[in-house]
Coordinates of C-alpha atoms in Angstrom, one line a residue:
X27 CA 154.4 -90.1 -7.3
X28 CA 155.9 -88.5 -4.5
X29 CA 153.3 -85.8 -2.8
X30 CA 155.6 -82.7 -2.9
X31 CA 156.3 -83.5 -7.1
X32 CA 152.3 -83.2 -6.5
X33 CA 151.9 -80.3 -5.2
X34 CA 154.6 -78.5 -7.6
X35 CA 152.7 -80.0 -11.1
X36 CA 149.5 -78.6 -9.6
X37 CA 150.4 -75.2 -8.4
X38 CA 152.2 -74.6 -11.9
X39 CA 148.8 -75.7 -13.4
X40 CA 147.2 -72.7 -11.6
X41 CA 147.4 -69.1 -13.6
X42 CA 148.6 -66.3 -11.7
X43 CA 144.7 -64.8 -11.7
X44 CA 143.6 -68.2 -10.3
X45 CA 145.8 -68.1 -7.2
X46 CA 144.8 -64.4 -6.5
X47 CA 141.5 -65.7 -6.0
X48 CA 142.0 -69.4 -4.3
X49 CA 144.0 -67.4 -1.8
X50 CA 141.2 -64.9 -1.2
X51 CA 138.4 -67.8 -1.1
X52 CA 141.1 -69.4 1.2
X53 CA 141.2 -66.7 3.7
X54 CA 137.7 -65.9 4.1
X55 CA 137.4 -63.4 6.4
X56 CA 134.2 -64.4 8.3
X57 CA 134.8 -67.5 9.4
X58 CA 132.4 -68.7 11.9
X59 CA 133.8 -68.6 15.4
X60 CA 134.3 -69.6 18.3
X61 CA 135.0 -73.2 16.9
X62 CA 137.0 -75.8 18.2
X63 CA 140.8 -75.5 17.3
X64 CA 139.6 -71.4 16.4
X65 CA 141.7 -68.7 18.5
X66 CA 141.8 -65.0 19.1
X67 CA 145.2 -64.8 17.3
X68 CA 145.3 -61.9 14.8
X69 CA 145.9 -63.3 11.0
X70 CA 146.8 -60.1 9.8
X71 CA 150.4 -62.1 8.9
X72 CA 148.6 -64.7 6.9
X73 CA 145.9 -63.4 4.9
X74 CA 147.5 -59.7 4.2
X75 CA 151.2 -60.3 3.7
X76 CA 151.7 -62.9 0.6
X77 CA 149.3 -60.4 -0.7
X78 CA 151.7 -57.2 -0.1
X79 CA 154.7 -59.5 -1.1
X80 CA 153.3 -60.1 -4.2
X81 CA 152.2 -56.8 -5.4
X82 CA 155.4 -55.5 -4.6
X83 CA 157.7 -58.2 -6.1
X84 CA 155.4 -59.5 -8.8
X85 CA 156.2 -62.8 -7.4
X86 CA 153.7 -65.4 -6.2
X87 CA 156.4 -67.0 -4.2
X88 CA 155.0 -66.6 -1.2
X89 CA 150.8 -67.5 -2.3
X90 CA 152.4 -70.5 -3.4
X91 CA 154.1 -71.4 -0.1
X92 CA 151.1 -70.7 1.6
X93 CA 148.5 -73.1 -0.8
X94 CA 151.3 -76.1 -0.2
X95 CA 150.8 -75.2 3.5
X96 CA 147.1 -75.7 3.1
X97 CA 147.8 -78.7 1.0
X98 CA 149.7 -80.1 3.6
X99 CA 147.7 -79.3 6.5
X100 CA 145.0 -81.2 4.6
X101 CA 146.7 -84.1 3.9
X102 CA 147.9 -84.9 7.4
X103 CA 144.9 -83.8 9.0
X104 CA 142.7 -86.6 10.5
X105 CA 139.0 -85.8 10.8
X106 CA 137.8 -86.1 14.4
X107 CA 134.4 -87.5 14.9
X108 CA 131.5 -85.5 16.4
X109 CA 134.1 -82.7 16.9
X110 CA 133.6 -79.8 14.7
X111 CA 137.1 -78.1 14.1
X112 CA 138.7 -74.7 12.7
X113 CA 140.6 -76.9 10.2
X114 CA 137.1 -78.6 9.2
X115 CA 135.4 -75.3 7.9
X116 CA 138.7 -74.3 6.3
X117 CA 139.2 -77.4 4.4
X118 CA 135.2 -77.4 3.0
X119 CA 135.9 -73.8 2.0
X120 CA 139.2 -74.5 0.3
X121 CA 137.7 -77.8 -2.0
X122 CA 134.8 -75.3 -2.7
X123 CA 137.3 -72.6 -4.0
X124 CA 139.0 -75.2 -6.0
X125 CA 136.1 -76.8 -7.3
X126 CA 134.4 -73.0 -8.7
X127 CA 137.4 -72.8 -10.0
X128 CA 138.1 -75.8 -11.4
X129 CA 141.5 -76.2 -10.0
X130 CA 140.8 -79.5 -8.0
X131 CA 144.4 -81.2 -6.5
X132 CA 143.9 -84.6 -7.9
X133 CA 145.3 -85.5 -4.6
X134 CA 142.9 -83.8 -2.4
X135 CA 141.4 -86.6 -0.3
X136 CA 137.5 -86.1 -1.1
X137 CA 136.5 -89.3 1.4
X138 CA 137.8 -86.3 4.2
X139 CA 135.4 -83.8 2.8
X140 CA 132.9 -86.5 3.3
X141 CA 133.3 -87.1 6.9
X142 CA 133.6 -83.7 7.2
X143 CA 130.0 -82.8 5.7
X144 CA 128.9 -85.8 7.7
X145 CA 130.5 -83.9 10.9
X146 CA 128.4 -80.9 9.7
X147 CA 125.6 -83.2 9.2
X148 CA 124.5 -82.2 5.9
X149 CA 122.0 -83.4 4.0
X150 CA 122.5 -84.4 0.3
X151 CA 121.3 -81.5 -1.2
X152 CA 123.6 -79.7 0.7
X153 CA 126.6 -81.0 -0.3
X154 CA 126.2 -79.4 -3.4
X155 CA 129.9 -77.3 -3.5
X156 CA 128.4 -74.2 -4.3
X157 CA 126.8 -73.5 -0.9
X158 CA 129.9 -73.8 0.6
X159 CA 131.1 -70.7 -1.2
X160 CA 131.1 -67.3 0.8
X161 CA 128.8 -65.3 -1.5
X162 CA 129.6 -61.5 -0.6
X163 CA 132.9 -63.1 -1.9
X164 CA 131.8 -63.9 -4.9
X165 CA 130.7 -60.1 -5.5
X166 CA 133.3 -59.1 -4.4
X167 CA 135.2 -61.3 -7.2
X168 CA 132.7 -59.9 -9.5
X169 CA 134.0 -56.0 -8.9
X170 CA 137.8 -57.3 -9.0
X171 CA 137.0 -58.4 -12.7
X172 CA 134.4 -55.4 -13.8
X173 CA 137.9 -53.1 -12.9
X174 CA 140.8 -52.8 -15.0
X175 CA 143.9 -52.3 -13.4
X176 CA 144.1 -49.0 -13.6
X177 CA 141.2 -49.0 -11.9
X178 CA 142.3 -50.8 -9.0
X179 CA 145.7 -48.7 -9.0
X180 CA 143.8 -45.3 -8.4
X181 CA 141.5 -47.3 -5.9
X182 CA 145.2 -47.8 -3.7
X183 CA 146.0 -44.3 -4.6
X184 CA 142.9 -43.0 -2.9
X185 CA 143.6 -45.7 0.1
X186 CA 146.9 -44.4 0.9
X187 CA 145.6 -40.9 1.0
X188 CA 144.2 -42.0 4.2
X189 CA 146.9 -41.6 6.4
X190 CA 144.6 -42.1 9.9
X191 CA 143.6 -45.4 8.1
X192 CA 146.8 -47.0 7.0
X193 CA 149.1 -45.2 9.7
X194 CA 151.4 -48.0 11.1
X195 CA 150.1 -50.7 8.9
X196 CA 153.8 -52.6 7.9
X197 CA 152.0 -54.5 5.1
X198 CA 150.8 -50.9 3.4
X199 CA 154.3 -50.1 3.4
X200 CA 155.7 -52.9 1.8
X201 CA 153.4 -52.4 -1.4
X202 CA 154.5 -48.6 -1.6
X203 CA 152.9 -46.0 -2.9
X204 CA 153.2 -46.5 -6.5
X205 CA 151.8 -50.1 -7.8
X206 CA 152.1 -51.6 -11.4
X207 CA 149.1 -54.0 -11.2
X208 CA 149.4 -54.6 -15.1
X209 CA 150.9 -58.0 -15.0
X210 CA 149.0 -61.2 -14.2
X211 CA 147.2 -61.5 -11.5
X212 CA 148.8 -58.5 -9.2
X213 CA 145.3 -56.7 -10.2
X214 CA 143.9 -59.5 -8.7
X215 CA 146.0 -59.3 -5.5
X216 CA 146.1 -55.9 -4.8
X217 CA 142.4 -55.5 -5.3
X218 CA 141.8 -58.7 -2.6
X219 CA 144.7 -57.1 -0.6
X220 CA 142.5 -53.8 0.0
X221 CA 139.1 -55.9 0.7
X222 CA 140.6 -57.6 3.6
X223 CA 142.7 -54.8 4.9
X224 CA 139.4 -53.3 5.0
X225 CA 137.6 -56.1 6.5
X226 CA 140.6 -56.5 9.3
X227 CA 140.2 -52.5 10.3
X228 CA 136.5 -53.3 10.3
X229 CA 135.2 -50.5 7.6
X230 CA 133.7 -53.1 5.4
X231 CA 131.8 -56.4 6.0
X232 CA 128.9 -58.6 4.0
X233 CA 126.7 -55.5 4.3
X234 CA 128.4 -52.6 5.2
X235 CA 130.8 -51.6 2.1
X236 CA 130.4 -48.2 2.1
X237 CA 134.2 -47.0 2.1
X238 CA 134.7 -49.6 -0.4
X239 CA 132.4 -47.8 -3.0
X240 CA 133.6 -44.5 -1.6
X241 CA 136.6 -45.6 -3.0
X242 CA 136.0 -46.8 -6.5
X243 CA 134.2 -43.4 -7.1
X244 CA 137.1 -42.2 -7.0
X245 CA 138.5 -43.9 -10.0
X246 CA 138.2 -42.4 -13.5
X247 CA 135.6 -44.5 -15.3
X248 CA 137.5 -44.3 -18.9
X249 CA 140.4 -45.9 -17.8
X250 CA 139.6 -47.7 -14.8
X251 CA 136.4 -50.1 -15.8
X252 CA 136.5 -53.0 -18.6
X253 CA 134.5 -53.3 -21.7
X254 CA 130.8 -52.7 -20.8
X255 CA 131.3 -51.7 -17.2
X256 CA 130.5 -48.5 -15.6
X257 CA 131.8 -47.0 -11.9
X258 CA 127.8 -47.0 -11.2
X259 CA 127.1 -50.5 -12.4
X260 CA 130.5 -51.4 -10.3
X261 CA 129.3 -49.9 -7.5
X262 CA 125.8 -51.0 -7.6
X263 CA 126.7 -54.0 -7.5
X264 CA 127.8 -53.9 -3.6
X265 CA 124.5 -52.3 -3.3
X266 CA 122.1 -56.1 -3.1
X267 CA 122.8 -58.5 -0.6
X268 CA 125.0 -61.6 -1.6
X269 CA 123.4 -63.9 -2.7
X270 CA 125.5 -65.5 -5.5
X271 CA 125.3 -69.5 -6.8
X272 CA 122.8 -72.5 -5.7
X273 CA 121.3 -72.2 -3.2
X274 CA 119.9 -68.7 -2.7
X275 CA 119.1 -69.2 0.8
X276 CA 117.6 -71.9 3.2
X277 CA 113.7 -71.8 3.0
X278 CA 111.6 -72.6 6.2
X279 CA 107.9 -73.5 5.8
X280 CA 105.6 -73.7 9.1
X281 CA 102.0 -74.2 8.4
X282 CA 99.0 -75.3 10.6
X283 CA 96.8 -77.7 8.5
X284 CA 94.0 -78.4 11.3
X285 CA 91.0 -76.5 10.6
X286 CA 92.5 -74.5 7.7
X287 CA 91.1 -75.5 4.5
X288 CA 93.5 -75.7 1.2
X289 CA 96.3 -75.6 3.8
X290 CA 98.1 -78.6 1.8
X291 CA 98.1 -76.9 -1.0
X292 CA 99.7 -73.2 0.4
X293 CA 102.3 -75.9 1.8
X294 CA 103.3 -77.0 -2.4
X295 CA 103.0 -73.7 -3.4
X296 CA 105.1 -72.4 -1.5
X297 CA 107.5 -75.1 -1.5
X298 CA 107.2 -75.3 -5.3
X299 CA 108.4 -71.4 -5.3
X300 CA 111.5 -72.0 -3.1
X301 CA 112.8 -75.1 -4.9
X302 CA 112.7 -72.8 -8.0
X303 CA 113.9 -70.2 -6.6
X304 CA 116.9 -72.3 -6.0
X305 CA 116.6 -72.7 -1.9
X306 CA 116.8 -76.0 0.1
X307 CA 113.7 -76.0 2.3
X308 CA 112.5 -77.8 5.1
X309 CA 108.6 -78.0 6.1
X310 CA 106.9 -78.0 9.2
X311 CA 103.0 -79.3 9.2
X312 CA 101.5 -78.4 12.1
X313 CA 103.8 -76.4 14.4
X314 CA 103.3 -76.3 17.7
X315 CA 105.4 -74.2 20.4
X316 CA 107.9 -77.0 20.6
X317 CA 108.3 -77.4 17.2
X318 CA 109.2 -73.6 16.7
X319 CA 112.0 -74.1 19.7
X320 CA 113.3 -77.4 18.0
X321 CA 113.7 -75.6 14.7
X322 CA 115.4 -72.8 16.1
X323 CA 118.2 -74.8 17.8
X324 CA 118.4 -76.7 15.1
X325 CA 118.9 -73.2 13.1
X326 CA 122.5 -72.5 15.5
X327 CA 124.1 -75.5 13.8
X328 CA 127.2 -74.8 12.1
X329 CA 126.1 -75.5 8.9
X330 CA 123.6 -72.9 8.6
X331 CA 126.5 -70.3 8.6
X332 CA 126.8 -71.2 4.6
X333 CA 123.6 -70.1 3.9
X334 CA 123.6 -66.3 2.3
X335 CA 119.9 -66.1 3.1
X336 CA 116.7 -67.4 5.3
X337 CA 113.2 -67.3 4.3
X338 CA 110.3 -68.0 6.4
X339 CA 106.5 -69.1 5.7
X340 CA 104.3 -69.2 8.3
X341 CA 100.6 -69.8 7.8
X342 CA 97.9 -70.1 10.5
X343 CA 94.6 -68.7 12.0
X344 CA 95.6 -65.3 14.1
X345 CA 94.4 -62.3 15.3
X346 CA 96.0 -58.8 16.1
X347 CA 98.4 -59.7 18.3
X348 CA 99.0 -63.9 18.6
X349 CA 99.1 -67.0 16.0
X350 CA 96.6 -69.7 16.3
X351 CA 99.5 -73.3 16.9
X352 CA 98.2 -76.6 15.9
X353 CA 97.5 -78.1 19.6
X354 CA 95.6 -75.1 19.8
X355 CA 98.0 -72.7 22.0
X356 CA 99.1 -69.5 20.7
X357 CA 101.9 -67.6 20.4
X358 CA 102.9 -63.7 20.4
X359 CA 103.2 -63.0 16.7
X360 CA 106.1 -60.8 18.2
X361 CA 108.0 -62.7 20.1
X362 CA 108.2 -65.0 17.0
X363 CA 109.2 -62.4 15.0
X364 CA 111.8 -61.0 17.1
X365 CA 113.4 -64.8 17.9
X366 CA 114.6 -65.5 14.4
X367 CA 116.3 -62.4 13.7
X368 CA 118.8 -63.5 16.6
X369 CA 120.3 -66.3 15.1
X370 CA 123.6 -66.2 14.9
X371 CA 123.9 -68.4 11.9
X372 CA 122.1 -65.7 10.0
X373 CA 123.4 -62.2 11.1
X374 CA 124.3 -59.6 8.4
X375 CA 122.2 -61.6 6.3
X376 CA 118.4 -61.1 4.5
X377 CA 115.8 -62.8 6.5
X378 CA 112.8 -62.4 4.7
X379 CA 109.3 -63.5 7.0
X380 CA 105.9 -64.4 5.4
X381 CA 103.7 -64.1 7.9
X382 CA 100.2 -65.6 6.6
X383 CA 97.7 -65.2 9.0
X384 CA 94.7 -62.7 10.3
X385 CA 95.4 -59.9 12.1
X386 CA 91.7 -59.3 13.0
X387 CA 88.1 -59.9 12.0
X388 CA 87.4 -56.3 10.2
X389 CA 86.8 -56.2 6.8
X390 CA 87.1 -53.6 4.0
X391 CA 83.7 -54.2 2.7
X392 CA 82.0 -53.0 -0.5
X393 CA 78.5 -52.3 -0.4
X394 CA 76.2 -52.4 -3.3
X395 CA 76.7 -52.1 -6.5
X396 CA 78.2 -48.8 -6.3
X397 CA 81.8 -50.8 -6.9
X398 CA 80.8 -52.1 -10.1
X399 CA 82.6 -50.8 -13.2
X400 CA 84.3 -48.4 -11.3
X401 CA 87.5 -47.5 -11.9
X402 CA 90.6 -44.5 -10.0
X403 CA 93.5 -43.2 -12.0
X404 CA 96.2 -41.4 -10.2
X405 CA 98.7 -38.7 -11.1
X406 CA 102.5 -39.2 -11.1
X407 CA 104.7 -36.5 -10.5
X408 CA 108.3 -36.6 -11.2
X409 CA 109.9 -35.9 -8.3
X410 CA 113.7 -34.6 -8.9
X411 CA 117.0 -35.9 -7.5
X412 CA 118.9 -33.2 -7.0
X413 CA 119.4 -32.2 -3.5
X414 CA 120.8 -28.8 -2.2
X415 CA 124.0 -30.2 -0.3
X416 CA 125.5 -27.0 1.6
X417 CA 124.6 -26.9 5.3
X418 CA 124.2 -30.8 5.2
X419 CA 126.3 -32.9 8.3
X420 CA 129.8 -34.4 7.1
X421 CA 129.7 -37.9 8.4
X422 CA 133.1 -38.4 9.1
X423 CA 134.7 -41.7 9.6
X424 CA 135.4 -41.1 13.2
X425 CA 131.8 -41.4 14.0
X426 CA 131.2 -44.3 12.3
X427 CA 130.6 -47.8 13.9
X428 CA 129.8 -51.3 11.7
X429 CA 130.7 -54.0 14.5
X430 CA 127.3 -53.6 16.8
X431 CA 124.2 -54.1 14.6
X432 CA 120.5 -54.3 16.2
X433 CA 119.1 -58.1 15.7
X434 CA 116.1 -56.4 13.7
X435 CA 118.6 -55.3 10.7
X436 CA 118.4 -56.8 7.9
X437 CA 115.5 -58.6 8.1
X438 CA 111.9 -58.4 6.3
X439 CA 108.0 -58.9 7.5
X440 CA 105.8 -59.5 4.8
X441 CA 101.9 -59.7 6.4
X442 CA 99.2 -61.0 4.1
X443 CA 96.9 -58.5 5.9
X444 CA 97.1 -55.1 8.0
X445 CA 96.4 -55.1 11.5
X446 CA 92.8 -56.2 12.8
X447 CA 92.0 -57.6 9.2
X448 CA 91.0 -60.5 8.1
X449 CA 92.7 -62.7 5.9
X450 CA 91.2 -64.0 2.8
X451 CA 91.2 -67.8 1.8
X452 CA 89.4 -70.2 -0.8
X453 CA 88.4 -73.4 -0.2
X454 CA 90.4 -75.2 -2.6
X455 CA 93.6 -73.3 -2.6
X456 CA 94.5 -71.8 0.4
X457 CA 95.6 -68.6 1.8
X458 CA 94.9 -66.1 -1.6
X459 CA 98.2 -64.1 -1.0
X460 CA 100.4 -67.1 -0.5
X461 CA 98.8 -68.1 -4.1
X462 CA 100.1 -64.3 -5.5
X463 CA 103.1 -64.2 -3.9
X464 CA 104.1 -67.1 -5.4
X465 CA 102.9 -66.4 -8.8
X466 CA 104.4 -63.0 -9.0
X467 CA 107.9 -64.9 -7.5
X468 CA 107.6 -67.4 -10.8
X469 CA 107.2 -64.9 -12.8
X470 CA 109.8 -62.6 -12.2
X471 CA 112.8 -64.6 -12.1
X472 CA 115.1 -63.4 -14.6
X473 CA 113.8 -59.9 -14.9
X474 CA 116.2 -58.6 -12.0
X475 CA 113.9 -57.6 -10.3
X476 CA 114.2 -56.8 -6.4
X477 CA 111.7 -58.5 -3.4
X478 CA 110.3 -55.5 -2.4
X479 CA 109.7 -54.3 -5.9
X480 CA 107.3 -57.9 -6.1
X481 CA 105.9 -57.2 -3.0
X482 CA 104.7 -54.0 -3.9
X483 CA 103.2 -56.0 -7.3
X484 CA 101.7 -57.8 -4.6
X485 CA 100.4 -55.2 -2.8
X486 CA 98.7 -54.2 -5.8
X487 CA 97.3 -57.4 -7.4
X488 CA 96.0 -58.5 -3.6
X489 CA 94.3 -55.2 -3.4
X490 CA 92.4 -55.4 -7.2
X491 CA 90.5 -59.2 -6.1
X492 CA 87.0 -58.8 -4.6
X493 CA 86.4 -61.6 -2.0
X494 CA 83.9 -62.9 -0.2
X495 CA 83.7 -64.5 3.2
X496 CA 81.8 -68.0 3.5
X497 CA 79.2 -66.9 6.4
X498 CA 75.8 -66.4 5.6
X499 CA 76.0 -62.6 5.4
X500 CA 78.6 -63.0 2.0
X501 CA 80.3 -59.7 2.3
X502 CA 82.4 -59.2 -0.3
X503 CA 85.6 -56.9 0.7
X504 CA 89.4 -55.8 -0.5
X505 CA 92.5 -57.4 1.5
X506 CA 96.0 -55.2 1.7
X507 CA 98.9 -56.7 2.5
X508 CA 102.3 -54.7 3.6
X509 CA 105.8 -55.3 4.8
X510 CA 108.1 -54.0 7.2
X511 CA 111.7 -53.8 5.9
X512 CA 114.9 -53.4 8.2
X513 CA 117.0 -54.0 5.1
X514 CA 120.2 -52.5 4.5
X515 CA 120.4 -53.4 0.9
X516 CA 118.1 -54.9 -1.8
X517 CA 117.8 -58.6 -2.0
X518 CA 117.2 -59.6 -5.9
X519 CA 115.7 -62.8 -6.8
X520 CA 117.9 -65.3 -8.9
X521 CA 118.3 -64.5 -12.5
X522 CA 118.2 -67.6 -13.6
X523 CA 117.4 -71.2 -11.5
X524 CA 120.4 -72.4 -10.0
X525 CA 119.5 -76.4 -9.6
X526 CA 121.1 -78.8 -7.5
X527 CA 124.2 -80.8 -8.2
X528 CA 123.7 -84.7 -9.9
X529 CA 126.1 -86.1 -7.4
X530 CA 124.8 -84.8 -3.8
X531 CA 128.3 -86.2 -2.2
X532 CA 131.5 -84.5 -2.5
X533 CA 131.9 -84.0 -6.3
X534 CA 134.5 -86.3 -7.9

């Protein structure tokens, strides 16, 4: 059949909602750069204006010349070896879209999303389609369905009263000021039309989507939310990182074995929680300062910009200040610390450290009996909400910044002791907070609950177990573990599993 017949059949297989959101997934607005074939050209005429077109017209005229563009860019396009290009990550985005939403070209040539994964060099598990899905757009596909359109109409209302935001924008213009977003899929585009107008004036990204709540407070919550919704549950949904679909993030696991006993079995415990929690994870036994370098340039591949979220394990002998290696070096705990949090692959995105070591040889000892039996209860007071608002600063816009962000943001330090502690181990199992941690982790999938909510669970059950250390002078003492949190939202864990794909190549 001739290829342009093709491409008309599927495009008028596609429903008007459909194509709102394939173009959307299509023009992901964080696309990794610089990249080979990538330029400094503004887009603004390619992601923005099909969009204003088709609100204003109610005609998806111009969405549809611009998926038979991609179609055809696809078709013709010859995978270079070694050579990672712009058109690469584009096409991999664009089967994803397809595939989530089951929209597939019959035509789409799946041997060149092969060679392109191989390009990427990804492994099988990470072939799986979903991880090639932007996951902040996921939410953000998530709040275009929670709102009616209604809602999305008072939404550009309260946009347009912006006038120092939208003043010489052509493509604001063209919509007008009064929208009727009831038919098919112009909800859809308007909505996506006002995220990435955002996203271009840089107001919004991944984490920072405070003027886009600003703005659906605005709406009326009787007429502007669908069956079941509210403007706070709409809202507080932009409030955890994204962290939608398999896999929830990329899980590294360091661990020196050497002279650590029940090492092996911290290293299945804690590979057993990240495989459940739905994240690929790679393990290192026995690190050693060239090991940590390897993994980190491996860490700046291309691939890794997929990933919504990176989790790190690391479990060794320590003291205050440095991290016992398995050659017997050591390293600042610091410099370690501060080293992942730079990766590019990662920025605006959770990074969550485990960092299982001691910190110290003091203890936290009980003596006698005097513990035994004992018990301490503890008042709560409720503490209200309400906060006297006159005299408070008005933040305006003007003084306002989202494009420089400190390499420490958004990441987490979790330490399985406070400083110049010790911490605890038995024989047989290992590091007694990575055995917690993980239990607390099994048990709370589904319950929505938050990572910091477990770890202060954890902070709690750690701090209730007695231990002993193995010298001759058995001194039983109490271990507290803490974190250190430069998050800018709260990461939830997984309601449910999200396991891998059967078929590990590209899906047929």
């Amino acid at each position: 059949m001739d290829e342009v017949i093709q491409v008309t059949q599927w495009l008028s297989s596609i429903t008007p909602r459909k194509k709102a959101k394939l173009f959307f997934f299509a023009t992901h607005a964080d696309a990794p750069s610089p990249m080979v074939g990538s330029n400094d050209v503004d887009t603004h005429e390619e992601t923005q204006l099909p969009l204003a077109t088709t609100v204003a017209l109610h005609n998806f005229k111009n969405i549809d010349e611009f998926l038979k563009k991609k179609v055809n860019t696809f078709s013709c396009y010859n995978v270079i070896e070694n050579e990672i290009t712009k058109t690469d990550y584009e096409y991999l985005r664009f089967y994803s879209a397809c595939k989530y939403l089951d929209v597939v070209p019959p035509f789409l040539d799946l041997e060149k999303i092969s060679a392109i994964q191989n390009k990427f060099e990804m492994t099988d598990e990470e072939r799986d389609y979903r991880l090639l899905l932007d996951s902040a757009d996921l939410v953000l596909e998530k709040v275009c369905d929670s709102l009616k359109p209604a809602g999305v109409s008072q939404m550009w209302t309260a946009l347009r009263k912006d006038r120092n935001l939208i003043r010489g924008v052509k493509t604001i213009d063209i919509i007008g000021f009064f929208v009727d977003p009831n038919p098919t899929g112009i909800k859809e585009c308007l909505f996506f039309f006002i995220v990435r107008f955002l996203q271009k004036a840089d107001k919004i990204n991944r984490v920072n989507t405070n003027r886009l709540e600003r703005l659906i407070a605005q709406c009326d919550e009787s007429s502007s939310c669908e069956e079941g919704k509210t403007i706070d549950f709409i809202i507080d949904s932009l409030r955890f990182y994204p962290t939608e679909l398999y896999p929830f993030g990329f899980c590294l696991i360091m661990c020196v074995i050497e002279g650590r006993d029940g090492a092996v079995q911290e290293i299945e415990k804690t590979m057993e929680i990240s495989r459940h929690l739905g994240m690929i994870t790679h393990t290192e036994k026995n690190p050693t300062k060239e090991t940590i370098e390897l993994v980190k340039k491996e860490l700046m591949k291309p691939k890794y910009q997929f990933y919504s979220s990176f989790t790190c394990w690391f479990m060794s002998h320590g003291d205050s200040n440095s991290m016992v290696l398995a050659d017997g070096e050591t390293i600042e705990r610091e410099w370690f610390l501060t080293s992942f949090p730079d990766i590019s692959t990662f920025q605006l995105k959770p990074k969550v450290f485990f960092m299982v070591s001691c910190r110290g040889a003091n203890k936290f000892s009980l003596k006698g009996d005097e513990f035994e039996g004992q018990s301490a209860t503890c008042d709560y007071y409720d503490i209200g909400s309400a906060l006297i608002r006159n005299r408070m600063l008005d933040i305006t816009d003007s003084v306002r910044d989202i494009s420089y962000v400190q390499p420490m943001m958004d990441t987490l330090v979790a330490y399985s002791t406070i400083l110049d502690h010790l911490s605890g181990r038995a024989n047989t199992h290992g590091s007694i907070y990575v055995d917690r941690a993980c239990v607390l982790m099994s048990e709370n999938i589904s319950r929505g609950r938050s990572l910091t909510e477990i770890l202060e669970h954890l902070s709690q059950d750690l701090h209730e177990i007695l231990q002993e250390t193995m010298d001759e002078d058995r001194i039983v003492y109490k271990q507290a573990c803490h974190y250190d949190s430069f998050f800018r939202k709260t990461l939830k864990l997984p309601y449910t599993r999200h396991p891998k794909e059967d078929v590990h190549s590209a899906p047929q």
